[in-house]
mmCIF file of C-alpha atoms in Angstrom:
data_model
loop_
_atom_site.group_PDB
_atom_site.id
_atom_site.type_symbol
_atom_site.label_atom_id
_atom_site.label_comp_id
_atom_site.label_asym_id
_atom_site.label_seq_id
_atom_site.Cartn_x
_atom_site.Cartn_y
_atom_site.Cartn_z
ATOM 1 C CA UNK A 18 0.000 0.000 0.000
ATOM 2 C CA UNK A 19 1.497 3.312 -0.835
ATOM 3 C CA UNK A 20 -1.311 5.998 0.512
ATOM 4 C CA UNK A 21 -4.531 6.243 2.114
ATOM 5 C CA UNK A 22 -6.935 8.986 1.483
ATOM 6 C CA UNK A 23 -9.778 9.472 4.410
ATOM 7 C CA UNK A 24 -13.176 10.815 2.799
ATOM 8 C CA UNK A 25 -15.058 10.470 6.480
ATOM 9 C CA UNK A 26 -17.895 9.699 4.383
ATOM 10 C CA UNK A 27 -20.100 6.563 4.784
ATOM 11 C CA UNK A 28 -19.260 4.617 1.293
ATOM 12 C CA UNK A 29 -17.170 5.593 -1.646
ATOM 13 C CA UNK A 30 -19.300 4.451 -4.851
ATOM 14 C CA UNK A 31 -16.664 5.075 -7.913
ATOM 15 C CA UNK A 32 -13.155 6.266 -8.233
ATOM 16 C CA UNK A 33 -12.154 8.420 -11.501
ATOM 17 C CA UNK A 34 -8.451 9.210 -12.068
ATOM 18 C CA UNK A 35 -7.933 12.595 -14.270
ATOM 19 C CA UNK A 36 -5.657 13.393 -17.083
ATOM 20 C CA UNK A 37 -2.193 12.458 -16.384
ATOM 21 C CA UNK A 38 -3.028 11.039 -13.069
ATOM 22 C CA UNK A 39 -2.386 14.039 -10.442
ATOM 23 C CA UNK A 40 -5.332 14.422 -9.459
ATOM 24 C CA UNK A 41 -8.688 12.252 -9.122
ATOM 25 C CA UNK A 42 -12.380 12.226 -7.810
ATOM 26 C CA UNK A 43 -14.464 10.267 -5.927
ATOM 27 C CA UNK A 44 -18.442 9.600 -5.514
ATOM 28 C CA UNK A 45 -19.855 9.331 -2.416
ATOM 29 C CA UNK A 46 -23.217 8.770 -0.979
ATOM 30 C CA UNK A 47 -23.001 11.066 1.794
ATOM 31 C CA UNK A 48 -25.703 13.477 0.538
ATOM 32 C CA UNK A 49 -28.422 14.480 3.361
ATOM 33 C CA UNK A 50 -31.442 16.172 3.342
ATOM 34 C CA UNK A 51 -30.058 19.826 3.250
ATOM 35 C CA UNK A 52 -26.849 19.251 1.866
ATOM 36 C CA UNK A 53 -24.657 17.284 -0.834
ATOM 37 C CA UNK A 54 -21.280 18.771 0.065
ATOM 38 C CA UNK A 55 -19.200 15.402 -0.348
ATOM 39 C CA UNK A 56 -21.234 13.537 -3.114
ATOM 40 C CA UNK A 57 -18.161 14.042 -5.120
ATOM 41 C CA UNK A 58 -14.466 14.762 -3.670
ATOM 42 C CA UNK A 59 -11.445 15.832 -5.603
ATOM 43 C CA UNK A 60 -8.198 14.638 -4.173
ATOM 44 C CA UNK A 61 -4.760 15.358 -4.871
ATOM 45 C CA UNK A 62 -2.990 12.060 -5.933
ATOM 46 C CA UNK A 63 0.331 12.889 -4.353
ATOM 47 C CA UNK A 64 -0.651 14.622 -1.100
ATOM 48 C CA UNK A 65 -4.310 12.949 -0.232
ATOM 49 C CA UNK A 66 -5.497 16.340 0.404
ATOM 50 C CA UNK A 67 -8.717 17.177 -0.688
ATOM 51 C CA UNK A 68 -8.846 19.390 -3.352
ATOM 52 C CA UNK A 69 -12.585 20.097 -3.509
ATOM 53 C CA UNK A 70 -16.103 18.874 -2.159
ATOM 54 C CA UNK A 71 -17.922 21.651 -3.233
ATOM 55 C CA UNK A 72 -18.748 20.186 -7.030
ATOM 56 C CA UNK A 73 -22.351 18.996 -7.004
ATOM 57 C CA UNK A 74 -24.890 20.401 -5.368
ATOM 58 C CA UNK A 75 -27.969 18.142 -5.874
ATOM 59 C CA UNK A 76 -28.917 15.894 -3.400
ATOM 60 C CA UNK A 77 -28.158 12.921 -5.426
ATOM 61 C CA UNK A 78 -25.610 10.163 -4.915
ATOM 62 C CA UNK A 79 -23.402 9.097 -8.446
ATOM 63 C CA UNK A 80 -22.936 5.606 -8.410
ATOM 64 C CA UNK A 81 -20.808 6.255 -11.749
ATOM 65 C CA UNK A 82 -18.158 8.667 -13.152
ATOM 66 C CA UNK A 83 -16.662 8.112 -16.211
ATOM 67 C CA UNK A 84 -13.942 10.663 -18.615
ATOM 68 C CA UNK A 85 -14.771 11.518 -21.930
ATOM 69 C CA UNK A 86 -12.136 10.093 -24.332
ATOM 70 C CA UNK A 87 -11.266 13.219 -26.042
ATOM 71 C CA UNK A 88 -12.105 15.898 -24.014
ATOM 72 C CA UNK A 89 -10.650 17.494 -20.669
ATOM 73 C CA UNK A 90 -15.002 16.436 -19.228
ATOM 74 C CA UNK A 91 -16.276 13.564 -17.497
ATOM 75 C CA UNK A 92 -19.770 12.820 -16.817
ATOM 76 C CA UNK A 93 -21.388 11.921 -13.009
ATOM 77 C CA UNK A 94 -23.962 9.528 -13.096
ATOM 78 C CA UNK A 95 -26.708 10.496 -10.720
ATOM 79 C CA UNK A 96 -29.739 8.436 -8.798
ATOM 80 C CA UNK A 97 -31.826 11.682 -10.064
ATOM 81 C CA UNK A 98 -32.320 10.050 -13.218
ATOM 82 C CA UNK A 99 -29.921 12.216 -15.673
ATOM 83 C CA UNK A 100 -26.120 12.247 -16.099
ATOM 84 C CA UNK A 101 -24.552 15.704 -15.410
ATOM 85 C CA UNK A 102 -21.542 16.766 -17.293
ATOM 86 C CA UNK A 103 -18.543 18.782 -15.631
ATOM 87 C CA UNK A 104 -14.999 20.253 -16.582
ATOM 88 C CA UNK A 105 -12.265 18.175 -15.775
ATOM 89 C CA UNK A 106 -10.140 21.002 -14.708
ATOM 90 C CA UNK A 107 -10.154 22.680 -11.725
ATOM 91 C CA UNK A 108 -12.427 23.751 -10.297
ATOM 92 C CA UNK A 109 -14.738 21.312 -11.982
ATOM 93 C CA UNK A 110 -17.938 23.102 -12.836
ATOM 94 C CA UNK A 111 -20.498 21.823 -13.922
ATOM 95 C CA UNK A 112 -22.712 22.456 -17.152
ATOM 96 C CA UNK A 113 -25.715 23.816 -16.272
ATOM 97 C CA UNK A 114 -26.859 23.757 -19.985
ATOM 98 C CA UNK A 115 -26.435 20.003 -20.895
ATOM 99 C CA UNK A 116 -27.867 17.288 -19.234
ATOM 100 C CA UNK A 117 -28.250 13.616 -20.500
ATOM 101 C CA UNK A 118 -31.790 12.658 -19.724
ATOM 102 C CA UNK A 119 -34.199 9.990 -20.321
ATOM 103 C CA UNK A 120 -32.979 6.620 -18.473
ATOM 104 C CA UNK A 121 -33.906 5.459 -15.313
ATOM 105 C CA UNK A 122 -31.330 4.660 -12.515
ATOM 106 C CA UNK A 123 -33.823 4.395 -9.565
ATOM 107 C CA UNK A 124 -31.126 2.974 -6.832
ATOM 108 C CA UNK A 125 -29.267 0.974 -9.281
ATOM 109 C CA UNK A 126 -25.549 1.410 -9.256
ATOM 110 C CA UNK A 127 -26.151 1.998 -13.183
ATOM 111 C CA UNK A 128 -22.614 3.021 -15.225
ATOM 112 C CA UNK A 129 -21.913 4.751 -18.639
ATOM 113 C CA UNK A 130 -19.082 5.654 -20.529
ATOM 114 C CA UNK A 131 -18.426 7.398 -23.198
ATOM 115 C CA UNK A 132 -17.716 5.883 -26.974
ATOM 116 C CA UNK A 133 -13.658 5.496 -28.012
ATOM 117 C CA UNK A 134 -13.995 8.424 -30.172
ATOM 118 C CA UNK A 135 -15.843 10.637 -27.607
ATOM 119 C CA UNK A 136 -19.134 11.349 -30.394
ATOM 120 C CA UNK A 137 -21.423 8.947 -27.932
ATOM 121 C CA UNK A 138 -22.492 8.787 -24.019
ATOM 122 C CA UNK A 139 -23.784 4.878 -23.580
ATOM 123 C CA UNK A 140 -25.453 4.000 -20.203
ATOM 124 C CA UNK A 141 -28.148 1.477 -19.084
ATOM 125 C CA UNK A 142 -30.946 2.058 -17.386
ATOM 126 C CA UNK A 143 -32.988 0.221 -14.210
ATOM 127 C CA UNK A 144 -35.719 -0.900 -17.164
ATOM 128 C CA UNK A 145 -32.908 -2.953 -18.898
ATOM 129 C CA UNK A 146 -32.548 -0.494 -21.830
ATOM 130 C CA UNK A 147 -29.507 0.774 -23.043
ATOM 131 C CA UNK A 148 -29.642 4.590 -23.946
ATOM 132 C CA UNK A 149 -27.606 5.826 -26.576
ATOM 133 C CA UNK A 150 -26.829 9.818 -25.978
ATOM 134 C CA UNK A 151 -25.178 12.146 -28.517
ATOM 135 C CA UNK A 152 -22.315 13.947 -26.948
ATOM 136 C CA UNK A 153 -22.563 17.610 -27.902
ATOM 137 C CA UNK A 154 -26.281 17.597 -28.377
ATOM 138 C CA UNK A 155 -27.223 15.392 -25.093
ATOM 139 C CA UNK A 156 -30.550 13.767 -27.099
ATOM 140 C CA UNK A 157 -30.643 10.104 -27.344
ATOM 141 C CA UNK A 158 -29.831 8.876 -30.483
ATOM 142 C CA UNK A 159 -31.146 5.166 -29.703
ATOM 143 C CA UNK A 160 -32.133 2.967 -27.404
ATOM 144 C CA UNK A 161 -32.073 -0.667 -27.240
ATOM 145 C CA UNK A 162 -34.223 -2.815 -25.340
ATOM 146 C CA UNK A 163 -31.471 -5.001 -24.161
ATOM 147 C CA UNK A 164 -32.288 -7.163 -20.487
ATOM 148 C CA UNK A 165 -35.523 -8.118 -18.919
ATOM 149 C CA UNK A 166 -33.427 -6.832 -15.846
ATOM 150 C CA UNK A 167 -31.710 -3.443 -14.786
ATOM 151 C CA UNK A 168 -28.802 -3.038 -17.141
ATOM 152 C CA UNK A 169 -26.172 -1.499 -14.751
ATOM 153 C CA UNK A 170 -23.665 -1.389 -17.011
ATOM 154 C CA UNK A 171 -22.731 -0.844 -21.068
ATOM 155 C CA UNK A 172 -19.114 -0.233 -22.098
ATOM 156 C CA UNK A 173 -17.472 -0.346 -25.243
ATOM 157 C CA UNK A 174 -14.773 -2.724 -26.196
ATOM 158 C CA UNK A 175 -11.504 -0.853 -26.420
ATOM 159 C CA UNK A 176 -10.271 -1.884 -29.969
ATOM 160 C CA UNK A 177 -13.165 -2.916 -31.808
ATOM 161 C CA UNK A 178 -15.520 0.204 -30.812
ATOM 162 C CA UNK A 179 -18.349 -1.150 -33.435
ATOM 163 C CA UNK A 180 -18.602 -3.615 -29.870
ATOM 164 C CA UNK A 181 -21.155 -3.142 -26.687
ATOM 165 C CA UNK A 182 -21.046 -5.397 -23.916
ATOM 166 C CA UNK A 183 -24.036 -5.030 -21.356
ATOM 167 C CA UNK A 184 -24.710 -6.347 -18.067
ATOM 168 C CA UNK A 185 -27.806 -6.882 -16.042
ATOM 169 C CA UNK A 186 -28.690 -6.960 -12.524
ATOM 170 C CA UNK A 187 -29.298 -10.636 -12.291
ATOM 171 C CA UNK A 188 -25.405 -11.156 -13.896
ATOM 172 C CA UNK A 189 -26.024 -11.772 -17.610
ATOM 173 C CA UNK A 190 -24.143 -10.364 -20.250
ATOM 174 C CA UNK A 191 -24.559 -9.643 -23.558
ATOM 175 C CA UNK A 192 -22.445 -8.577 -26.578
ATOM 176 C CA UNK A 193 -23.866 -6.494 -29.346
ATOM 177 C CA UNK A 194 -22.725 -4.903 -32.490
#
């Protein structure tokens, strides 16, 4: 073990390393009634200081964070039913303006990700669909009536991006193209 960073949070959901590695975040679900001023933490990699806990300010939880592939962005999944997009530069702000809406998380730890060439925002959804999201625009593009299940989880394969692989709650997989 080389470091240990303290949150003093109840449960870290995801962990997102940055550009280069110097800094990264963390999603927590230590949002209460009033307040969601540690639902997502930047840290310094080489110091474990804190950096920031002042990024979101909804009082949902994101059970997923993901970095765009060409792009200094990343994209917070959130239990409130949308994915919110946010500079991955200090100090993070978000984009008020663009919000990926239209799947359902309700509870689910439900991921996304964006495609290898950064033009596409994939994530499931707790009805089993897969929603297909255009980048700059944030409208769905498609959607694909993949599980009988929550799909928590669509990522695309890292060399042959024409590939999808989906997961479901109840642990099947599926490959599409």
């Amino acid at each position: 073990m080389l470091r240990v960073y303290k949150a003093a949070v109840q449960q870290t959901l995801d962990i997102l390393f940055l550009h280069e590695g110097r800094e990264f975040l963390t999603s927590t679900d230590a949002v209460s009634r009033d307040s969601a001023d540690r639902t997502i933490i930047a840290w310094d990699f080489q110091s474990a200081a804190k950096i920031s806990n002042q990024i979101f300010h909804e009082r949902y939880t994101c059970p997923s964070l993901t970095l765009h592939s060409k792009e200094s962005m990343f994209v917070a999944q959130t239990n409130g039913n949308y994915m919110a997009l946010f500079s991955a530069q200090r100090p993070y702000r978000i984009n008020k303006k663009k919000r990926y809406e239209g799947h359902k998380v309700e509870g689910f730890a439900v991921g996304c990700e964006f495609s290898p060439d950064g033009t596409l925002l994939v994530t499931g959804s707790s009805d089993g669909k897969v929603f297909f999201y255009n980048y700059h625009t944030a409208r769905i593009i498609r959607t694909l009536s993949a599980h009988k299940e929550a799909c928590v989880s669509a990522i695309f394969h890292p060399v042959l991006p024409s590939l999808l692989a989906t997961c479901d709650w109840a642990g099947e997989i599926k490959i599409w193209q």
